[in-house]
Every structure is written in structure tokens, then in C-alpha cells.
Amino acid sequence: GAGVSQSPSNKVTEKGKDVELRCDPISGHTALYWYRQRLGQGLEFLIYFQGNSAPDKSGLPSDRFSAERTGESVSTLTIQRTQQEDSAVYLCASLPQGAAGELFFGEGSRLTVL
Amino acid sequence: KNEVEQSPQNLTAQEGEFITINCSYSVGISALHWLQQHPGGGIVSLFMLSSGKKKHGRLIATINIQEKHSSLHITASHPRDSAVYICAVKRSQGNLIFGKGTKLSVKP
């Protein structure tokens, strides 16, 4: 596709349910990042994938959060047993290999936990 | 201390004014990005810099690698420039670190 695609765009769930968010990066982009943005707040790093290297999971806030990426394609972010404080916009961004590429963000997935 | 510091945090300007937003960082980087986020909107890339200066329309971005500092300038500011401007650095080891953003409001 032409840009970074995220789905769903909106998700309302009940506390305790699991949710899965999807990010489809730009074809050929080896780096993929997940961030979280709470209302009125800045970007909070969650996880970073670079090609076939081990992901940098240092930003995941708890073991309820996990993410996978198959090769250099789609990534899924899974939140288990959702809590109200998980409510945020989850943003995905991708970069091509090397330092010279432009950073592209998806439109985000807005998660509301009731 | 944050690894990426932006200033000012908030900026109010009158239409037509020249605006400067600053970004300082303390880590080794391979690139620096300036991003824009309109209220309720997505994040859009404005510039990617690894050295020197870039210009796009009324926007100019500069970077001084030795001083670990970048500036984003807006000439002849307009109310539609009102947004949050975010500086992000790509570490030499790969991760992206974001500044907290500068909220710009341009009054007509």
C-alpha cells in the first residue's frame, strides 16, 4: 500500500478482554515501531522491530502486552486482560533500511476500555 | 534528563510571525525527524535530517551534529500551522526517541 495501514481504527472493549491491533507497514520498510499516545500526552515507546533482529521490547508496560512481526511485514500488538489505563491511541510507524528514510506513521488504533 | 529536549513546550504567535522551535539531544544519532500533529489528527513527517539544512515551502529545518541541536523554523506563520511539532531522533543503535512536542498556536 501507499502508507502505513492500521486496523481497527477504533476498538471499544470491556475490561478484562484481550485485543489485537494490526499494523501493515510500507512495503520494504525494515523498521517498525509501536507507540502509545494517551489523550493530551506525548508518544510513549512500546516496541521496535528491525528486520530479523531481536525486537526491542523495553517499552512494553507490562507482561499483558506483546507484539509479533513476521519478517518485514505485518505486526500485531496484543493486549491481554485489558485495563482502563490501556485506553489510548496505538500508533505504528515504519522506516526503510538505513538512516536516510522518511518516517511514516499510521492513523492509529483508538482503544477504549470500559 | 530526557534524551531529547524540545523548547518551548508551548508557543503562541500572531499570524505572520517567524517561529523557531528547538530540539536538543544527548545521544548518538543517525537521523533526526521533525513531525507535525494537528489536533485530533495523525502524525505527519515534515523533515528527515542527517546534516545541514532542508527547506519545504515556509518550513526550514537545520541540524548541527557537533552541537547536537536542531531547529525548525516557520516563516510567515499562519493559523493553519497551529499544531504540535515533535522532534524525534533515530539512535545510532536503531531506536527512535521522541521529544515531548511543542504546541504551537498561531492567532489570526
PDB file of C-alpha atoms in Angstrom:
ATOM      1  CA  GLY A   1       0.000   0.000   0.000  1.00  0.00           C
ATOM      2  CA  ALA A   2       0.891   3.656  -0.206  1.00  0.00           C
ATOM      3  CA  GLY A   3       1.170   4.204   3.527  1.00  0.00           C
ATOM      4  CA  VAL A   4       1.205   2.536   6.914  1.00  0.00           C
ATOM      5  CA  SER A   5      -2.137   0.865   7.492  1.00  0.00           C
ATOM      6  CA  GLN A   6      -3.541   0.154  10.952  1.00  0.00           C
ATOM      7  CA  SER A   7      -6.643  -1.711  11.997  1.00  0.00           C
ATOM      8  CA  PRO A   8      -9.031  -1.449  13.611  1.00  0.00           C
ATOM      9  CA  SER A   9      -9.231   2.338  13.603  1.00  0.00           C
ATOM     10  CA  ASN A  10     -11.459   2.222  16.673  1.00  0.00           C
ATOM     11  CA  LYS A  11     -11.927  -0.502  19.251  1.00  0.00           C
ATOM     12  CA  VAL A  12     -14.174  -0.409  22.299  1.00  0.00           C
ATOM     13  CA  THR A  13     -13.797  -3.328  24.647  1.00  0.00           C
ATOM     14  CA  GLU A  14     -14.712  -4.361  28.136  1.00  0.00           C
ATOM     15  CA  LYS A  15     -12.173  -4.502  30.909  1.00  0.00           C
ATOM     16  CA  GLY A  16     -10.552  -7.922  31.048  1.00  0.00           C
ATOM     17  CA  LYS A  17     -10.933  -8.755  27.360  1.00  0.00           C
ATOM     18  CA  ASP A  18      -7.995  -9.318  25.020  1.00  0.00           C
ATOM     19  CA  VAL A  19      -7.461  -7.094  21.992  1.00  0.00           C
ATOM     20  CA  GLU A  20      -5.291  -7.404  18.930  1.00  0.00           C
ATOM     21  CA  LEU A  21      -4.138  -4.427  16.896  1.00  0.00           C
ATOM     22  CA  ARG A  22      -2.635  -4.746  13.466  1.00  0.00           C
ATOM     23  CA  CYS A  23      -0.054  -2.709  11.583  1.00  0.00           C
ATOM     24  CA  ASP A  24       0.793  -3.159   7.925  1.00  0.00           C
ATOM     25  CA  PRO A  25       3.945  -1.145   7.198  1.00  0.00           C
ATOM     26  CA  ILE A  26       5.081   0.265   3.908  1.00  0.00           C
ATOM     27  CA  SER A  27       6.484  -2.488   1.719  1.00  0.00           C
ATOM     28  CA  GLY A  28      10.239  -2.716   2.077  1.00  0.00           C
ATOM     29  CA  HIS A  29      10.396  -0.882   5.382  1.00  0.00           C
ATOM     30  CA  THR A  30      12.555  -2.949   7.665  1.00  0.00           C
ATOM     31  CA  ALA A  31      11.984  -0.958  10.866  1.00  0.00           C
ATOM     32  CA  LEU A  32       8.607  -0.955  12.604  1.00  0.00           C
ATOM     33  CA  TYR A  33       7.721   0.869  15.808  1.00  0.00           C
ATOM     34  CA  TRP A  34       4.721   0.766  18.106  1.00  0.00           C
ATOM     35  CA  TYR A  35       3.888   3.780  20.249  1.00  0.00           C
ATOM     36  CA  ARG A  36       1.031   4.693  22.540  1.00  0.00           C
ATOM     37  CA  GLN A  37      -0.457   8.147  22.937  1.00  0.00           C
ATOM     38  CA  ARG A  38      -2.829   8.850  25.784  1.00  0.00           C
ATOM     39  CA  LEU A  39      -5.201  11.789  25.477  1.00  0.00           C
ATOM     40  CA  GLY A  40      -3.251  15.037  25.510  1.00  0.00           C
ATOM     41  CA  GLN A  41       0.036  13.259  26.119  1.00  0.00           C
ATOM     42  CA  GLY A  42       3.192  12.619  24.136  1.00  0.00           C
ATOM     43  CA  LEU A  43       4.297   9.450  22.407  1.00  0.00           C
ATOM     44  CA  GLU A  44       5.209   6.509  24.622  1.00  0.00           C
ATOM     45  CA  PHE A  45       7.519   3.909  23.072  1.00  0.00           C
ATOM     46  CA  LEU A  46       6.325   0.315  23.253  1.00  0.00           C
ATOM     47  CA  ILE A  47       8.363  -1.929  20.956  1.00  0.00           C
ATOM     48  CA  TYR A  48      10.698  -1.749  17.945  1.00  0.00           C
ATOM     49  CA  PHE A  49      11.348  -4.337  15.246  1.00  0.00           C
ATOM     50  CA  GLN A  50      14.330  -4.107  12.907  1.00  0.00           C
ATOM     51  CA  GLY A  51      14.447  -6.725  10.194  1.00  0.00           C
ATOM     52  CA  ASN A  52      15.211 -10.150  11.593  1.00  0.00           C
ATOM     53  CA  SER A  53      16.943  -8.837  14.719  1.00  0.00           C
ATOM     54  CA  ALA A  54      15.525  -9.471  18.159  1.00  0.00           C
ATOM     55  CA  PRO A  55      12.914  -6.799  18.896  1.00  0.00           C
ATOM     56  CA  ASP A  56      13.494  -4.066  21.466  1.00  0.00           C
ATOM     57  CA  LYS A  57      10.679  -4.696  23.937  1.00  0.00           C
ATOM     58  CA  SER A  58      11.927  -2.295  26.579  1.00  0.00           C
ATOM     59  CA  GLY A  59       8.876  -0.035  26.334  1.00  0.00           C
ATOM     60  CA  LEU A  60       6.181  -2.629  26.924  1.00  0.00           C
ATOM     61  CA  PRO A  61       4.461  -1.523  30.155  1.00  0.00           C
ATOM     62  CA  SER A  62       3.576  -4.980  31.463  1.00  0.00           C
ATOM     63  CA  ASP A  63       3.541  -8.643  30.525  1.00  0.00           C
ATOM     64  CA  ARG A  64      -0.040  -8.182  29.326  1.00  0.00           C
ATOM     65  CA  PHE A  65       1.452  -6.523  26.254  1.00  0.00           C
ATOM     66  CA  SER A  66       3.135  -8.467  23.473  1.00  0.00           C
ATOM     67  CA  ALA A  67       3.869  -7.933  19.817  1.00  0.00           C
ATOM     68  CA  GLU A  68       4.913 -10.022  16.891  1.00  0.00           C
ATOM     69  CA  ARG A  69       6.165  -9.329  13.436  1.00  0.00           C
ATOM     70  CA  THR A  70       6.629 -11.847  10.678  1.00  0.00           C
ATOM     71  CA  GLY A  71       9.738 -10.985   8.713  1.00  0.00           C
ATOM     72  CA  GLU A  72       9.409  -7.460   7.383  1.00  0.00           C
ATOM     73  CA  SER A  73       5.660  -7.470   7.032  1.00  0.00           C
ATOM     74  CA  VAL A  74       2.616  -7.173   9.249  1.00  0.00           C
ATOM     75  CA  SER A  75       2.901  -6.696  13.005  1.00  0.00           C
ATOM     76  CA  THR A  76       0.296  -7.384  15.649  1.00  0.00           C
ATOM     77  CA  LEU A  77       0.183  -5.839  19.106  1.00  0.00           C
ATOM     78  CA  THR A  78      -1.774  -7.891  21.620  1.00  0.00           C
ATOM     79  CA  ILE A  79      -3.050  -6.609  24.932  1.00  0.00           C
ATOM     80  CA  GLN A  80      -4.354  -9.267  27.279  1.00  0.00           C
ATOM     81  CA  ARG A  81      -6.819  -8.682  30.105  1.00  0.00           C
ATOM     82  CA  THR A  82      -7.255  -5.038  29.153  1.00  0.00           C
ATOM     83  CA  GLN A  83      -7.452  -2.381  31.843  1.00  0.00           C
ATOM     84  CA  GLN A  84      -8.953   1.091  31.682  1.00  0.00           C
ATOM     85  CA  GLU A  85      -5.481   2.652  31.748  1.00  0.00           C
ATOM     86  CA  ASP A  86      -4.759   0.894  28.447  1.00  0.00           C
ATOM     87  CA  SER A  87      -7.160   3.315  26.736  1.00  0.00           C
ATOM     88  CA  ALA A  88      -5.096   5.286  24.223  1.00  0.00           C
ATOM     89  CA  VAL A  89      -4.310   5.653  20.556  1.00  0.00           C
ATOM     90  CA  TYR A  90      -1.827   2.991  19.481  1.00  0.00           C
ATOM     91  CA  LEU A  91       0.381   4.229  16.680  1.00  0.00           C
ATOM     92  CA  CYS A  92       2.584   2.294  14.316  1.00  0.00           C
ATOM     93  CA  ALA A  93       5.442   3.802  12.315  1.00  0.00           C
ATOM     94  CA  SER A  94       7.844   2.380   9.788  1.00  0.00           C
ATOM     95  CA  LEU A  95      11.193   3.324   8.305  1.00  0.00           C
ATOM     96  CA  PRO A  96      13.160   1.950   5.391  1.00  0.00           C
ATOM     97  CA  GLN A  97      16.521   0.306   5.967  1.00  0.00           C
ATOM     98  CA  GLY A  98      19.331   2.669   6.825  1.00  0.00           C
ATOM     99  CA  ALA A  99      19.214   6.145   8.270  1.00  0.00           C
ATOM    100  CA  ALA A 100      18.158   8.081   5.226  1.00  0.00           C
ATOM    101  CA  GLY A 101      14.473   7.292   5.115  1.00  0.00           C
ATOM    102  CA  GLU A 102      11.405   9.296   5.957  1.00  0.00           C
ATOM    103  CA  LEU A 103       9.342   8.167   8.920  1.00  0.00           C
ATOM    104  CA  PHE A 104       5.757   7.195   8.167  1.00  0.00           C
ATOM    105  CA  PHE A 105       3.011   6.847  10.759  1.00  0.00           C
ATOM    106  CA  GLY A 106      -0.267   5.035  10.507  1.00  0.00           C
ATOM    107  CA  GLU A 107      -3.502   6.759  11.520  1.00  0.00           C
ATOM    108  CA  GLY A 108      -3.565   4.823  14.752  1.00  0.00           C
ATOM    109  CA  SER A 109      -5.942   2.476  16.513  1.00  0.00           C
ATOM    110  CA  ARG A 110      -8.029   4.175  19.182  1.00  0.00           C
ATOM    111  CA  LEU A 111      -8.624   1.752  22.037  1.00  0.00           C
ATOM    112  CA  THR A 112     -11.269   2.445  24.658  1.00  0.00           C
ATOM    113  CA  VAL A 113     -11.521   0.077  27.596  1.00  0.00           C
ATOM    114  CA  LEU A 114     -14.792   0.407  29.501  1.00  0.00           C
TER     115      LEU A 114
ATOM    116  CA  LYS B   1      17.243  14.254  31.998  1.00  0.00           C
ATOM    117  CA  ASN B   2      15.359  13.396  28.821  1.00  0.00           C
ATOM    118  CA  GLU B   3      17.499  12.320  25.904  1.00  0.00           C
ATOM    119  CA  VAL B   4      15.536  14.633  23.593  1.00  0.00           C
ATOM    120  CA  GLU B   5      14.528  18.054  24.845  1.00  0.00           C
ATOM    121  CA  GLN B   6      12.297  20.453  22.966  1.00  0.00           C
ATOM    122  CA  SER B   7      11.679  24.103  23.635  1.00  0.00           C
ATOM    123  CA  PRO B   8       9.440  25.854  24.090  1.00  0.00           C
ATOM    124  CA  GLN B   9       6.720  23.484  25.288  1.00  0.00           C
ATOM    125  CA  ASN B  10       4.032  25.948  24.279  1.00  0.00           C
ATOM    126  CA  LEU B  11       4.219  28.811  21.825  1.00  0.00           C
ATOM    127  CA  THR B  12       1.626  31.393  20.851  1.00  0.00           C
ATOM    128  CA  ALA B  13       2.308  33.623  17.878  1.00  0.00           C
ATOM    129  CA  GLN B  14       0.495  36.169  15.763  1.00  0.00           C
ATOM    130  CA  GLU B  15      -0.129  35.403  12.127  1.00  0.00           C
ATOM    131  CA  GLY B  16       2.859  36.394  10.037  1.00  0.00           C
ATOM    132  CA  GLU B  17       5.447  35.963  12.757  1.00  0.00           C
ATOM    133  CA  PHE B  18       8.668  33.994  12.300  1.00  0.00           C
ATOM    134  CA  ILE B  19       8.695  30.948  14.578  1.00  0.00           C
ATOM    135  CA  THR B  20      11.557  28.842  15.878  1.00  0.00           C
ATOM    136  CA  ILE B  21      11.249  25.550  17.714  1.00  0.00           C
ATOM    137  CA  ASN B  22      14.357  23.966  19.171  1.00  0.00           C
ATOM    138  CA  CYS B  23      15.418  20.376  19.766  1.00  0.00           C
ATOM    139  CA  SER B  24      18.489  19.241  21.681  1.00  0.00           C
ATOM    140  CA  TYR B  25      19.566  15.647  22.138  1.00  0.00           C
ATOM    141  CA  SER B  26      22.205  13.844  24.128  1.00  0.00           C
ATOM    142  CA  VAL B  27      22.652  10.546  22.280  1.00  0.00           C
ATOM    143  CA  GLY B  28      24.424   9.497  19.113  1.00  0.00           C
ATOM    144  CA  ILE B  29      22.031   9.631  16.215  1.00  0.00           C
ATOM    145  CA  SER B  30      21.861   8.606  12.591  1.00  0.00           C
ATOM    146  CA  ALA B  31      18.951  10.912  11.722  1.00  0.00           C
ATOM    147  CA  LEU B  32      16.568  13.463  13.190  1.00  0.00           C
ATOM    148  CA  HIS B  33      12.928  13.820  12.218  1.00  0.00           C
ATOM    149  CA  TRP B  34      10.536  16.722  12.580  1.00  0.00           C
ATOM    150  CA  LEU B  35       6.891  15.699  12.757  1.00  0.00           C
ATOM    151  CA  GLN B  36       3.593  17.567  12.867  1.00  0.00           C
ATOM    152  CA  GLN B  37       0.368  16.555  14.580  1.00  0.00           C
ATOM    153  CA  HIS B  38      -2.767  18.651  14.163  1.00  0.00           C
ATOM    154  CA  PRO B  39      -5.383  18.459  16.932  1.00  0.00           C
ATOM    155  CA  GLY B  40      -7.164  15.143  16.662  1.00  0.00           C
ATOM    156  CA  GLY B  41      -5.086  14.278  13.617  1.00  0.00           C
ATOM    157  CA  GLY B  42      -2.409  11.837  12.601  1.00  0.00           C
ATOM    158  CA  ILE B  43       1.324  12.372  12.682  1.00  0.00           C
ATOM    159  CA  VAL B  44       2.944  13.619   9.510  1.00  0.00           C
ATOM    160  CA  SER B  45       6.627  13.704   8.703  1.00  0.00           C
ATOM    161  CA  LEU B  46       7.952  17.155   7.829  1.00  0.00           C
ATOM    162  CA  PHE B  47      11.681  16.578   7.536  1.00  0.00           C
ATOM    163  CA  MET B  48      14.349  13.954   7.950  1.00  0.00           C
ATOM    164  CA  LEU B  49      17.795  15.421   8.588  1.00  0.00           C
ATOM    165  CA  SER B  50      21.207  13.891   8.979  1.00  0.00           C
ATOM    166  CA  SER B  51      23.149  17.078   8.302  1.00  0.00           C
ATOM    167  CA  GLY B  52      22.775  20.659   7.168  1.00  0.00           C
ATOM    168  CA  LYS B  53      19.508  22.260   6.256  1.00  0.00           C
ATOM    169  CA  LYS B  54      16.296  21.477   4.407  1.00  0.00           C
ATOM    170  CA  LYS B  55      13.513  23.741   3.187  1.00  0.00           C
ATOM    171  CA  HIS B  56       9.973  22.954   2.187  1.00  0.00           C
ATOM    172  CA  GLY B  57       7.706  25.864   1.475  1.00  0.00           C
ATOM    173  CA  ARG B  58       7.608  28.080   4.560  1.00  0.00           C
ATOM    174  CA  LEU B  59       9.319  25.459   6.705  1.00  0.00           C
ATOM    175  CA  ILE B  60      13.065  25.274   7.256  1.00  0.00           C
ATOM    176  CA  ALA B  61      14.882  22.696   9.371  1.00  0.00           C
ATOM    177  CA  THR B  62      18.513  22.804  10.380  1.00  0.00           C
ATOM    178  CA  ILE B  63      20.743  20.477  12.315  1.00  0.00           C
ATOM    179  CA  ASN B  64      24.142  20.950  13.946  1.00  0.00           C
ATOM    180  CA  ILE B  65      25.559  17.492  14.578  1.00  0.00           C
ATOM    181  CA  GLN B  66      28.514  18.762  16.649  1.00  0.00           C
ATOM    182  CA  GLU B  67      26.236  20.726  18.975  1.00  0.00           C
ATOM    183  CA  LYS B  68      23.504  18.034  18.949  1.00  0.00           C
ATOM    184  CA  HIS B  69      20.876  20.614  18.159  1.00  0.00           C
ATOM    185  CA  SER B  70      18.190  21.122  15.549  1.00  0.00           C
ATOM    186  CA  SER B  71      15.780  23.942  14.842  1.00  0.00           C
ATOM    187  CA  LEU B  72      12.511  24.091  12.958  1.00  0.00           C
ATOM    188  CA  HIS B  73      11.598  27.494  11.564  1.00  0.00           C
ATOM    189  CA  ILE B  74       8.271  28.622  10.171  1.00  0.00           C
ATOM    190  CA  THR B  75       8.267  31.814   8.139  1.00  0.00           C
ATOM    191  CA  ALA B  76       5.131  33.945   7.697  1.00  0.00           C
ATOM    192  CA  SER B  77       3.193  31.779  10.147  1.00  0.00           C
ATOM    193  CA  HIS B  78      -0.488  31.099   9.533  1.00  0.00           C
ATOM    194  CA  PRO B  79      -3.289  29.808  11.781  1.00  0.00           C
ATOM    195  CA  ARG B  80      -3.246  26.521   9.864  1.00  0.00           C
ATOM    196  CA  ASP B  81       0.280  25.982  11.205  1.00  0.00           C
ATOM    197  CA  SER B  82      -1.258  25.515  14.654  1.00  0.00           C
ATOM    198  CA  ALA B  83      -0.279  22.001  15.683  1.00  0.00           C
ATOM    199  CA  VAL B  84       2.080  20.047  17.882  1.00  0.00           C
ATOM    200  CA  TYR B  85       5.574  19.809  16.431  1.00  0.00           C
ATOM    201  CA  ILE B  86       7.604  16.810  17.519  1.00  0.00           C
ATOM    202  CA  CYS B  87      11.316  16.161  17.251  1.00  0.00           C
ATOM    203  CA  ALA B  88      12.408  12.519  17.038  1.00  0.00           C
ATOM    204  CA  VAL B  89      15.936  11.164  16.848  1.00  0.00           C
ATOM    205  CA  LYS B  90      16.904   7.797  15.446  1.00  0.00           C
ATOM    206  CA  ARG B  91      19.641   6.437  17.644  1.00  0.00           C
ATOM    207  CA  SER B  92      22.718   5.043  16.019  1.00  0.00           C
ATOM    208  CA  GLN B  93      21.664   1.688  17.506  1.00  0.00           C
ATOM    209  CA  GLY B  94      18.254   1.970  15.916  1.00  0.00           C
ATOM    210  CA  ASN B  95      15.518   3.070  18.288  1.00  0.00           C
ATOM    211  CA  LEU B  96      13.557   6.306  17.885  1.00  0.00           C
ATOM    212  CA  ILE B  97      13.331   8.707  20.803  1.00  0.00           C
ATOM    213  CA  PHE B  98      10.713  11.426  20.791  1.00  0.00           C
ATOM    214  CA  GLY B  99      10.659  14.835  22.362  1.00  0.00           C
ATOM    215  CA  LYS B 100       7.546  15.838  24.271  1.00  0.00           C
ATOM    216  CA  GLY B 101       6.452  18.170  21.500  1.00  0.00           C
ATOM    217  CA  THR B 102       5.890  21.888  21.117  1.00  0.00           C
ATOM    218  CA  LYS B 103       2.304  23.054  20.959  1.00  0.00           C
ATOM    219  CA  LEU B 104       2.072  25.977  18.551  1.00  0.00           C
ATOM    220  CA  SER B 105      -0.929  28.241  18.331  1.00  0.00           C
ATOM    221  CA  VAL B 106      -0.978  30.919  15.647  1.00  0.00           C
ATOM    222  CA  LYS B 107      -3.599  33.624  16.172  1.00  0.00           C
ATOM    223  CA  PRO B 108      -5.153  35.475  13.228  1.00  0.00           C
TER     224      PRO B 108
END
